[in-house]
XYZ file of C-alpha atoms in Angstrom:
573
model
C 0.722 21.750 19.453
C -1.950 19.722 17.157
C -2.927 17.209 19.866
C -4.367 20.033 22.016
C -6.746 21.609 19.313
C -9.628 19.544 20.649
C -13.318 20.121 21.551
C -13.105 22.034 24.956
C -13.581 20.048 27.989
C -17.132 20.114 29.362
C -17.402 21.991 32.816
C -18.073 18.776 34.657
C -14.973 17.275 33.433
C -12.947 20.379 34.448
C -14.473 20.138 38.001
C -13.260 16.441 38.644
C -9.919 17.109 37.083
C -9.399 20.200 39.194
C -10.441 18.521 42.303
C -7.955 15.720 41.647
C -5.210 18.150 41.051
C -5.743 20.220 44.189
C -5.585 17.031 46.333
C -1.989 16.400 45.069
C 1.180 17.325 46.881
C 3.611 19.582 45.072
C 5.934 16.771 43.856
C 2.981 15.679 42.022
C 3.684 18.397 39.297
C 6.967 16.760 38.488
C 4.940 13.532 37.800
C 2.574 15.434 35.706
C 5.313 16.727 33.463
C 6.714 13.234 33.233
C 3.269 11.923 32.265
C 2.924 14.491 29.613
C 6.234 13.651 28.169
C 5.234 9.924 28.279
C 1.886 10.565 26.664
C 3.788 12.424 23.836
C 5.971 9.405 23.096
C 2.958 7.094 22.628
C 1.768 6.157 19.400
C -0.776 8.695 18.088
C -3.516 5.922 18.190
C -2.979 5.369 22.040
C -2.890 8.994 22.785
C -6.290 9.363 21.229
C -7.645 6.397 23.025
C -6.682 7.658 26.459
C -7.965 11.161 25.679
C -11.333 9.811 24.354
C -11.751 7.675 27.516
C -10.985 10.455 29.795
C -13.032 13.040 27.869
C -9.872 15.202 28.217
C -7.358 17.284 26.657
C -3.645 16.124 26.331
C -2.727 17.838 29.546
C -5.693 16.165 31.340
C -4.694 12.731 29.871
C -1.209 13.408 30.996
C -2.677 14.025 34.690
C -4.344 10.697 34.604
C -1.021 8.921 33.484
C 0.769 10.763 36.490
C -1.814 9.481 38.864
C -2.478 6.092 37.763
C 0.546 5.119 35.586
C -1.762 3.504 33.205
C -4.842 4.499 31.060
C -6.861 1.965 32.837
C -7.881 4.626 35.307
C -10.807 5.213 32.856
C -12.968 2.011 32.631
C -12.974 0.234 29.405
C -16.269 -0.412 27.790
C -17.028 -3.709 26.146
C -17.826 -3.285 22.404
C -21.146 -3.704 20.837
C -21.890 -5.327 17.439
C -24.399 -3.468 15.357
C -25.820 -5.430 12.265
C -27.098 -3.124 9.307
C -29.942 -4.216 7.007
C -29.246 -4.302 3.410
C -29.854 -1.156 1.564
C -31.111 0.970 4.524
C -29.359 4.289 4.572
C -31.314 7.138 6.346
C -32.626 7.756 9.850
C -36.150 6.422 10.324
C -37.899 4.613 13.184
C -39.172 2.058 11.009
C -38.058 -1.233 12.419
C -34.811 -1.523 10.433
C -31.374 -0.782 11.135
C -29.804 1.714 8.519
C -26.314 2.592 7.916
C -26.409 6.189 9.137
C -28.391 4.878 12.506
C -25.656 2.396 13.104
C -22.776 5.123 12.719
C -24.728 7.478 14.926
C -25.293 4.856 17.734
C -21.597 3.613 17.567
C -20.362 7.279 17.883
C -22.757 8.469 20.500
C -22.583 5.210 22.815
C -26.306 5.346 22.720
C -29.402 4.414 20.600
C -31.362 6.947 18.279
C -34.314 4.582 18.072
C -35.428 1.561 20.310
C -38.271 0.139 18.520
C -37.867 -3.657 17.535
C -35.573 -4.035 14.585
C -33.833 -0.980 15.025
C -29.935 -0.518 15.435
C -28.592 -1.586 19.033
C -27.024 0.963 21.123
C -23.234 1.626 20.852
C -21.148 0.726 23.749
C -17.361 1.612 23.565
C -15.291 0.326 20.604
C -17.951 -1.015 18.333
C -18.213 -3.161 15.331
C -20.670 -2.542 12.398
C -21.418 -5.484 10.423
C -22.773 -5.020 6.898
C -24.627 -7.806 4.982
C -22.755 -9.995 2.346
C -22.645 -8.017 -1.047
C -24.888 -5.263 0.477
C -25.501 -2.103 -1.582
C -25.995 1.294 0.239
C -26.749 4.286 -1.788
C -26.743 7.838 -0.556
C -28.986 10.379 -2.625
C -28.179 13.287 -0.083
C -25.606 14.232 2.363
C -26.089 14.539 6.098
C -28.062 17.309 7.429
C -26.457 19.687 9.969
C -23.070 18.142 9.590
C -20.172 20.084 11.429
C -17.902 18.526 8.935
C -19.271 19.752 5.612
C -21.203 17.693 2.952
C -20.530 14.049 3.470
C -22.413 10.760 3.448
C -21.036 9.255 6.775
C -19.039 10.627 9.782
C -16.812 8.856 12.301
C -15.815 11.307 15.122
C -14.086 10.929 18.507
C -14.721 7.204 18.571
C -13.172 3.825 17.728
C -14.942 1.707 15.116
C -14.659 -1.228 12.884
C -16.625 -1.960 9.861
C -17.006 -5.504 8.551
C -18.068 -4.997 4.976
C -18.514 -8.513 3.829
C -18.255 -7.352 0.336
C -20.664 -4.471 0.541
C -20.675 -1.148 -1.311
C -21.279 2.265 -0.122
C -21.792 4.891 -2.735
C -23.142 8.085 -3.679
C -26.196 8.057 -6.112
C -24.676 9.031 -9.440
C -27.799 10.758 -10.386
C -27.696 12.997 -7.149
C -27.390 16.798 -7.886
C -25.500 16.998 -4.585
C -21.940 16.813 -4.298
C -20.616 15.182 -1.131
C -17.611 12.787 0.018
C -18.416 9.286 1.233
C -16.702 9.371 4.561
C -15.113 11.828 7.089
C -13.077 10.457 9.862
C -12.179 13.152 12.760
C -10.187 12.349 15.784
C -11.008 8.743 15.639
C -9.806 5.106 14.973
C -11.373 3.403 11.997
C -10.960 0.007 10.597
C -12.583 -0.850 7.187
C -12.455 -4.407 6.066
C -13.859 -5.739 2.768
C -15.881 -2.895 1.560
C -16.014 -0.562 -1.527
C -16.481 3.169 -1.336
C -17.304 4.889 -4.607
C -18.871 7.843 -6.271
C -17.821 10.550 -3.684
C -17.460 14.055 -4.857
C -15.819 16.595 -2.515
C -13.127 19.417 -2.242
C -10.673 16.998 -0.354
C -10.949 13.150 -0.123
C -13.881 12.297 -2.244
C -13.780 8.610 -0.735
C -12.222 9.286 2.696
C -11.200 12.430 4.310
C -9.331 11.769 7.553
C -8.143 14.240 9.944
C -6.240 13.579 13.144
C -7.156 9.956 12.953
C -5.926 6.568 12.367
C -7.551 4.638 9.630
C -6.948 0.934 8.407
C -8.149 -0.444 5.168
C -8.144 -4.267 4.591
C -9.271 -6.002 1.594
C -11.194 -3.008 0.371
C -11.603 -0.800 -2.809
C -11.765 2.940 -2.993
C -12.630 3.814 -6.622
C -14.222 6.270 -8.906
C -14.297 9.263 -6.478
C -13.478 12.865 -7.262
C -11.955 15.763 -5.488
C -12.157 19.430 -6.754
C -8.838 20.146 -4.973
C -6.837 17.084 -3.589
C -7.170 13.414 -2.970
C -9.797 11.893 -4.980
C -9.613 8.755 -3.238
C -8.136 9.155 0.167
C -6.670 12.136 2.274
C -5.084 11.732 5.676
C -3.719 14.632 7.589
C -2.171 14.585 11.211
C -2.845 10.789 11.375
C -1.702 7.234 10.347
C -3.094 5.446 7.390
C -2.479 1.649 6.783
C -3.711 0.143 3.525
C -3.452 -3.671 3.107
C -4.810 -6.095 0.441
C -6.649 -3.106 -1.006
C -7.019 -1.210 -4.479
C -7.096 2.461 -4.873
C -8.302 2.884 -8.451
C -9.783 5.295 -10.994
C -10.040 8.227 -8.591
C -9.668 11.888 -9.741
C -8.412 15.083 -8.261
C -8.334 18.277 -10.201
C -4.982 19.542 -8.578
C -3.109 16.554 -6.990
C -3.136 13.409 -5.275
C -5.604 11.425 -7.465
C -5.313 8.148 -5.498
C -3.730 8.897 -2.068
C -2.688 12.222 -0.196
C -0.820 11.789 2.867
C 0.418 14.685 5.094
C 1.949 14.726 8.604
C 1.588 11.167 9.704
C 2.505 7.702 8.857
C 1.455 5.820 5.596
C 1.797 2.112 5.116
C 0.788 0.549 1.793
C 1.063 -3.388 1.928
C 0.109 -5.949 -0.731
C -2.083 -3.300 -2.436
C -2.762 -1.726 -5.991
C -2.711 1.915 -6.793
C -4.011 2.183 -10.439
C -5.760 4.289 -12.977
C -5.966 7.366 -10.941
C -5.582 10.864 -12.349
C -4.790 14.528 -11.270
C -3.115 17.794 -12.211
C -0.004 16.436 -10.316
C 0.872 13.205 -8.096
C -1.892 11.130 -9.821
C -0.948 8.052 -7.850
C 0.377 9.073 -4.336
C 1.124 12.490 -3.000
C 3.335 12.565 0.080
C 3.438 15.610 2.277
C 0.604 17.067 0.152
C -1.365 19.301 0.093
C -0.008 20.495 3.521
C 3.396 20.408 4.692
C 4.024 20.811 8.525
C 7.846 20.912 9.382
C 6.814 19.998 12.889
C 4.775 16.862 11.651
C 6.938 14.970 8.966
C 5.350 12.337 6.688
C 6.671 8.738 6.718
C 5.579 6.497 3.905
C 6.469 2.889 3.282
C 5.276 0.815 0.263
C 5.742 -3.044 0.682
C 4.914 -5.496 -2.170
C 2.628 -3.076 -3.812
C 1.884 -2.000 -7.534
C 1.619 1.782 -8.610
C 0.956 1.723 -12.293
C -1.311 3.345 -14.928
C -1.725 6.653 -12.874
C -1.777 9.774 -15.294
C -1.168 13.447 -14.382
C -2.372 16.230 -16.779
C 0.768 18.216 -15.849
C 3.348 16.322 -13.792
C 4.154 13.060 -11.791
C 1.875 10.147 -12.746
C 3.366 7.965 -9.914
C 4.632 9.224 -6.524
C 5.449 12.897 -5.600
C 7.352 13.486 -2.281
C 7.582 17.005 -0.627
C 9.714 17.729 2.608
C 9.681 16.938 5.303
C 9.076 13.345 4.537
C 10.618 9.905 4.168
C 9.765 7.183 1.589
C 10.706 3.490 1.556
C 9.945 1.301 -1.240
C 10.188 -2.575 -0.612
C 9.516 -5.306 -3.172
C 7.261 -2.967 -5.210
C 6.524 -2.024 -8.821
C 6.522 1.610 -9.752
C 6.020 1.391 -13.597
C 3.798 2.567 -16.444
C 2.763 5.861 -14.808
C 2.507 8.896 -17.171
C 2.223 12.658 -17.406
C 0.943 14.944 -20.051
C 2.992 18.150 -19.389
C 5.060 19.666 -22.116
C 8.340 18.709 -20.310
C 7.544 15.706 -17.925
C 10.104 14.724 -15.511
C 9.784 12.215 -12.554
C 6.663 10.526 -14.107
C 7.159 7.526 -11.836
C 9.033 9.176 -8.783
C 9.285 12.858 -8.151
C 11.296 13.960 -5.218
C 11.099 17.734 -4.755
C 13.973 18.069 -2.513
C 17.055 15.843 -3.146
C 17.809 15.836 0.678
C 14.454 13.906 1.197
C 15.563 10.367 1.688
C 14.056 7.773 -0.587
C 14.931 4.056 -0.034
C 14.357 1.425 -2.534
C 14.964 -2.483 -2.181
C 14.222 -5.194 -4.542
C 11.745 -3.176 -6.750
C 11.009 -2.606 -10.306
C 11.033 1.119 -11.585
C 10.007 2.500 -14.993
C 9.698 1.033 -18.342
C 11.035 1.050 -21.818
C 8.630 4.005 -22.771
C 10.662 6.538 -20.753
C 14.348 7.388 -19.958
C 15.703 7.849 -16.475
C 15.329 11.556 -16.847
C 11.764 11.323 -17.735
C 10.901 8.548 -15.012
C 13.012 9.876 -12.075
C 13.684 13.234 -10.387
C 16.045 13.347 -7.529
C 15.880 9.552 -7.340
C 17.787 6.592 -8.620
C 16.780 2.878 -7.992
C 18.946 0.961 -5.688
C 21.438 -1.916 -6.795
C 18.978 -4.575 -5.691
C 16.120 -3.056 -7.731
C 15.445 -3.473 -11.490
C 15.522 -0.289 -13.586
C 13.341 -0.939 -16.678
C 13.673 2.426 -18.300
C 15.385 2.756 -21.766
C 18.437 3.821 -19.900
C 18.333 0.710 -17.844
C 17.086 -2.865 -18.977
C 14.638 -1.287 -21.602
C 11.814 -3.549 -20.660
C 8.328 -2.792 -21.976
C 5.498 -2.351 -19.586
C 3.762 -5.281 -21.055
C 6.856 -7.461 -20.216
C 6.623 -6.374 -16.695
C 2.944 -6.795 -15.968
C -0.536 -7.001 -17.444
C -1.586 -3.181 -17.901
C -5.124 -4.218 -17.318
C -6.624 -4.050 -13.900
C -8.672 -7.274 -13.633
C -10.307 -9.807 -11.373
C -7.460 -12.412 -10.788
C -8.913 -13.920 -7.789
C -9.267 -12.385 -4.221
C -11.660 -9.560 -2.907
C -9.967 -6.789 -5.048
C -8.773 -6.225 -8.560
C -4.940 -6.555 -9.308
C -2.487 -6.365 -12.252
C -1.188 -9.862 -13.056
C 2.596 -10.366 -13.711
C 3.505 -11.945 -16.995
C 5.979 -14.709 -17.530
C 9.636 -13.442 -17.541
C 8.758 -10.207 -15.790
C 11.792 -8.735 -13.913
C 9.559 -8.743 -10.819
C 9.584 -12.555 -10.644
C 11.737 -14.033 -7.912
C 13.367 -10.728 -7.198
C 14.228 -11.675 -3.517
C 14.779 -14.623 -1.333
C 12.337 -13.241 1.451
C 8.839 -11.694 1.378
C 5.437 -11.799 2.921
C 3.404 -15.029 3.346
C 0.746 -14.143 0.780
C 0.038 -11.581 -1.976
C -3.051 -9.078 -2.257
C -5.288 -11.984 -3.476
C -4.193 -14.406 -0.574
C -2.329 -16.408 -2.857
C 0.753 -18.056 -1.093
C 4.230 -16.615 -1.554
C 6.611 -17.794 -2.979
C 5.504 -19.602 -6.086
C 8.927 -19.909 -7.586
C 12.396 -19.979 -6.489
C 12.077 -16.500 -4.849
C 9.328 -13.962 -3.935
C 7.963 -11.683 -6.472
C 7.861 -7.720 -6.298
C 4.437 -6.072 -6.400
C 1.075 -7.043 -5.219
C 0.735 -10.060 -7.464
C 2.620 -13.349 -7.097
C 2.800 -15.140 -10.435
C 1.468 -18.728 -9.810
C 3.697 -21.314 -11.246
C 2.041 -23.186 -13.947
C 1.443 -26.766 -13.722
C 4.446 -28.073 -15.666
C 4.390 -31.187 -17.776
C 8.191 -31.253 -17.088
C 9.992 -32.190 -13.783
C 12.623 -29.525 -13.751
C 14.941 -30.198 -10.831
C 17.132 -26.995 -11.128
C 20.207 -26.049 -12.932
C 23.325 -28.413 -12.743
C 26.899 -27.321 -12.510
C 28.476 -25.004 -13.434
C 25.386 -22.852 -13.205
C 23.819 -22.192 -9.692
C 20.160 -21.313 -9.100
C 19.223 -18.148 -6.908
C 20.067 -16.954 -4.485
C 23.583 -17.562 -5.452
C 25.027 -15.393 -8.169
C 27.292 -16.982 -10.920
C 30.413 -14.829 -11.682
C 31.397 -15.317 -15.266
C 33.685 -13.591 -17.998
C 31.776 -11.456 -20.490
C 31.945 -13.049 -23.992
C 32.360 -16.744 -22.670
C 30.108 -19.621 -23.801
C 28.630 -21.231 -20.746
C 26.991 -24.571 -20.741
C 23.370 -24.495 -19.032
C 22.591 -28.062 -17.900
C 19.227 -29.134 -16.462
C 16.937 -32.282 -16.347
C 13.278 -32.578 -17.129
C 12.905 -36.026 -15.827
C 13.150 -37.786 -19.230
C 13.598 -37.241 -22.955
C 11.150 -34.917 -24.323
C 13.026 -34.031 -27.521
C 14.523 -30.906 -28.440
C 11.260 -28.840 -29.047
C 11.074 -27.978 -25.327
C 11.811 -24.200 -25.294
C 9.422 -21.446 -25.783
C 10.049 -18.996 -28.886
C 13.101 -16.700 -27.979
C 14.171 -18.860 -25.113
C 16.562 -18.713 -23.233
C 16.930 -14.897 -23.074
C 18.424 -12.487 -20.397
C 17.702 -9.018 -19.012
C 19.760 -6.523 -17.183
C 19.417 -6.509 -13.377
C 20.970 -4.413 -10.707
C 24.184 -5.726 -9.107
C 23.578 -6.145 -5.244
C 26.548 -6.230 -2.976
C 26.998 -8.805 -0.340
C 24.964 -11.555 -2.356
C 26.797 -14.982 -2.234
C 28.458 -15.516 -5.430
C 30.080 -18.611 -7.212
C 32.481 -18.547 -10.121
C 31.632 -20.566 -13.301
C 34.224 -23.238 -13.428
C 33.368 -24.491 -16.866
C 33.180 -22.905 -20.176
C 33.080 -24.230 -23.650
C 34.297 -23.040 -27.089
C 32.043 -20.522 -28.476
C 30.048 -21.631 -31.481
C 26.408 -21.129 -32.346
C 24.047 -21.456 -29.343
C 22.449 -24.984 -29.440
C 20.340 -27.364 -27.321
C 21.460 -31.013 -26.872
C 20.219 -34.009 -24.731
C 22.411 -36.757 -23.322
C 20.196 -39.927 -23.013
C 22.958 -41.615 -20.883
C 22.531 -39.019 -18.119
C 19.174 -37.533 -18.850
C 20.506 -33.973 -18.874
C 19.678 -31.259 -21.460
C 22.628 -28.790 -22.260
C 22.138 -25.392 -23.764
C 25.247 -23.400 -24.737
C 24.704 -19.793 -23.831
C 27.022 -17.400 -25.656
C 27.368 -14.148 -23.588
C 28.158 -10.772 -25.036
C 31.629 -9.011 -24.302
C 29.604 -5.752 -23.890
C 27.999 -7.177 -20.602
C 31.394 -6.780 -18.784
C 30.881 -4.998 -15.296
C 27.265 -5.775 -15.411
C 24.723 -8.115 -13.941
C 22.078 -10.030 -15.843
C 19.340 -12.602 -15.208
C 19.197 -15.664 -17.506
C 15.554 -16.652 -18.150
C 14.874 -20.190 -19.421
C 11.212 -20.532 -20.579
C 9.987 -23.947 -21.372
C 7.237 -24.627 -24.048
C 4.603 -25.100 -21.262
C 5.064 -21.568 -19.995
C 7.170 -22.353 -16.977
C 10.169 -19.870 -16.270
C 13.332 -20.833 -14.438
C 16.014 -18.187 -13.888
C 19.776 -17.824 -12.811
C 21.621 -14.675 -12.040
C 24.967 -13.745 -13.331
C 27.576 -11.024 -12.617
C 30.018 -10.477 -15.639
C 33.804 -9.209 -15.430
C 36.025 -8.531 -18.431
């Protein structure tokens, strides 16, 4: 079992554990077995916490549970806060607190140097605080590291890094190749920090083994791996990424951005963009290792995966068994592969039996067919298929393909007006990746970016009968002419519509959504806009197409000030 491949217990620990065991009556062995089973059911993070505090193996930790019924048998140490001086990296008794000294003290629960100005001692679950906008440059890898050539190590401890916008990077002029960070049998939280410039065989930015890693408001960019995971590799652990951007990382074989195997991956309000690899340029799930006893479970929520490119196959996301993948309110579009016969450039599911669930998401773009975009995968009815076989929506009409500073601590891809990701669902998180409040319109947008409603010169109060606004779906006969009525709070003339507006796009038909029949249609003539000064109501006669029978579409009304308003329709013959 993987949990038992730990550093051997020291003799002193064996002595006290043996003494405790010998004092117990025979029925205690039953409690020991129950304790072991109870430990196995705990989240991996808590199993490690108990083991580290007891300096014990899984069996020894189960013994503690059996005796005390709680991990509190081992005293909890209060955390220390260690503040690092800007730019200080290496070990030196020089009156400054360097980054490596802080990591050493936190991991050892001790103090390397005690001179005034040096890093304080580590005590339990510590917090390392970096200066605002700090810059830490490694010219050389750590000497005598048991984890290979690396800049920093977190092992057998629980640690939080408050980055405050700091950057940790390998010197691009260094002739030494090494990754930025290795995490082994540890719990690590990184907040508001950038890791960049790493070069390793696996995990150029972060290599995490048997650990739990959480990234908040951080950037992992421009790292390289000669084998797998240019950005982040997590094996036998949990990886949570929130409000972060994984961009422009490279792996020679697979997993340019993220590689996750035998654990749980959660990506929330985050952007995976511009990564490259031989295969699985964006995210590789159950790569590069596939352990049948340790499946991989991945969830993407309100995240954007775009602009990732593979030299062979799968620009976006590749899934190998045993695994599950759930995609909620996300955008997987604009990913590419350069192989001779690329398939599954957006989503590639190696085994059709591997479950992939999708809800209220946008997949593909007009530049590829379903066969090119998906392998052993089909978007759900609530999602939007933008491929040439679906709604045929160009990538530039979904989002801005340039990764940019749109506000917030990390770079994002902005949505564009009229994007099928806008107002895709009636529920969602409170904010987007930048911290902008959701929703900004009638519904919540898919992806990491919530399009902010423009300040309108018009007072649009919603559609009037016979058309209902979301979340209701309007049921209509294909080929009918539907009067679309609305008010802007006054007479602004007839030049109020943007060029090409109103328009409509194909959307998925979701079962169970409340629907209302169109009670009023008019004689089909040329589509036109009229204004009634007596009621203050504008009316646009929307001519629908008979070819739309048995399909669903979204009407998009774009006004001259850039504001967009939508209504959903389901058409019958």
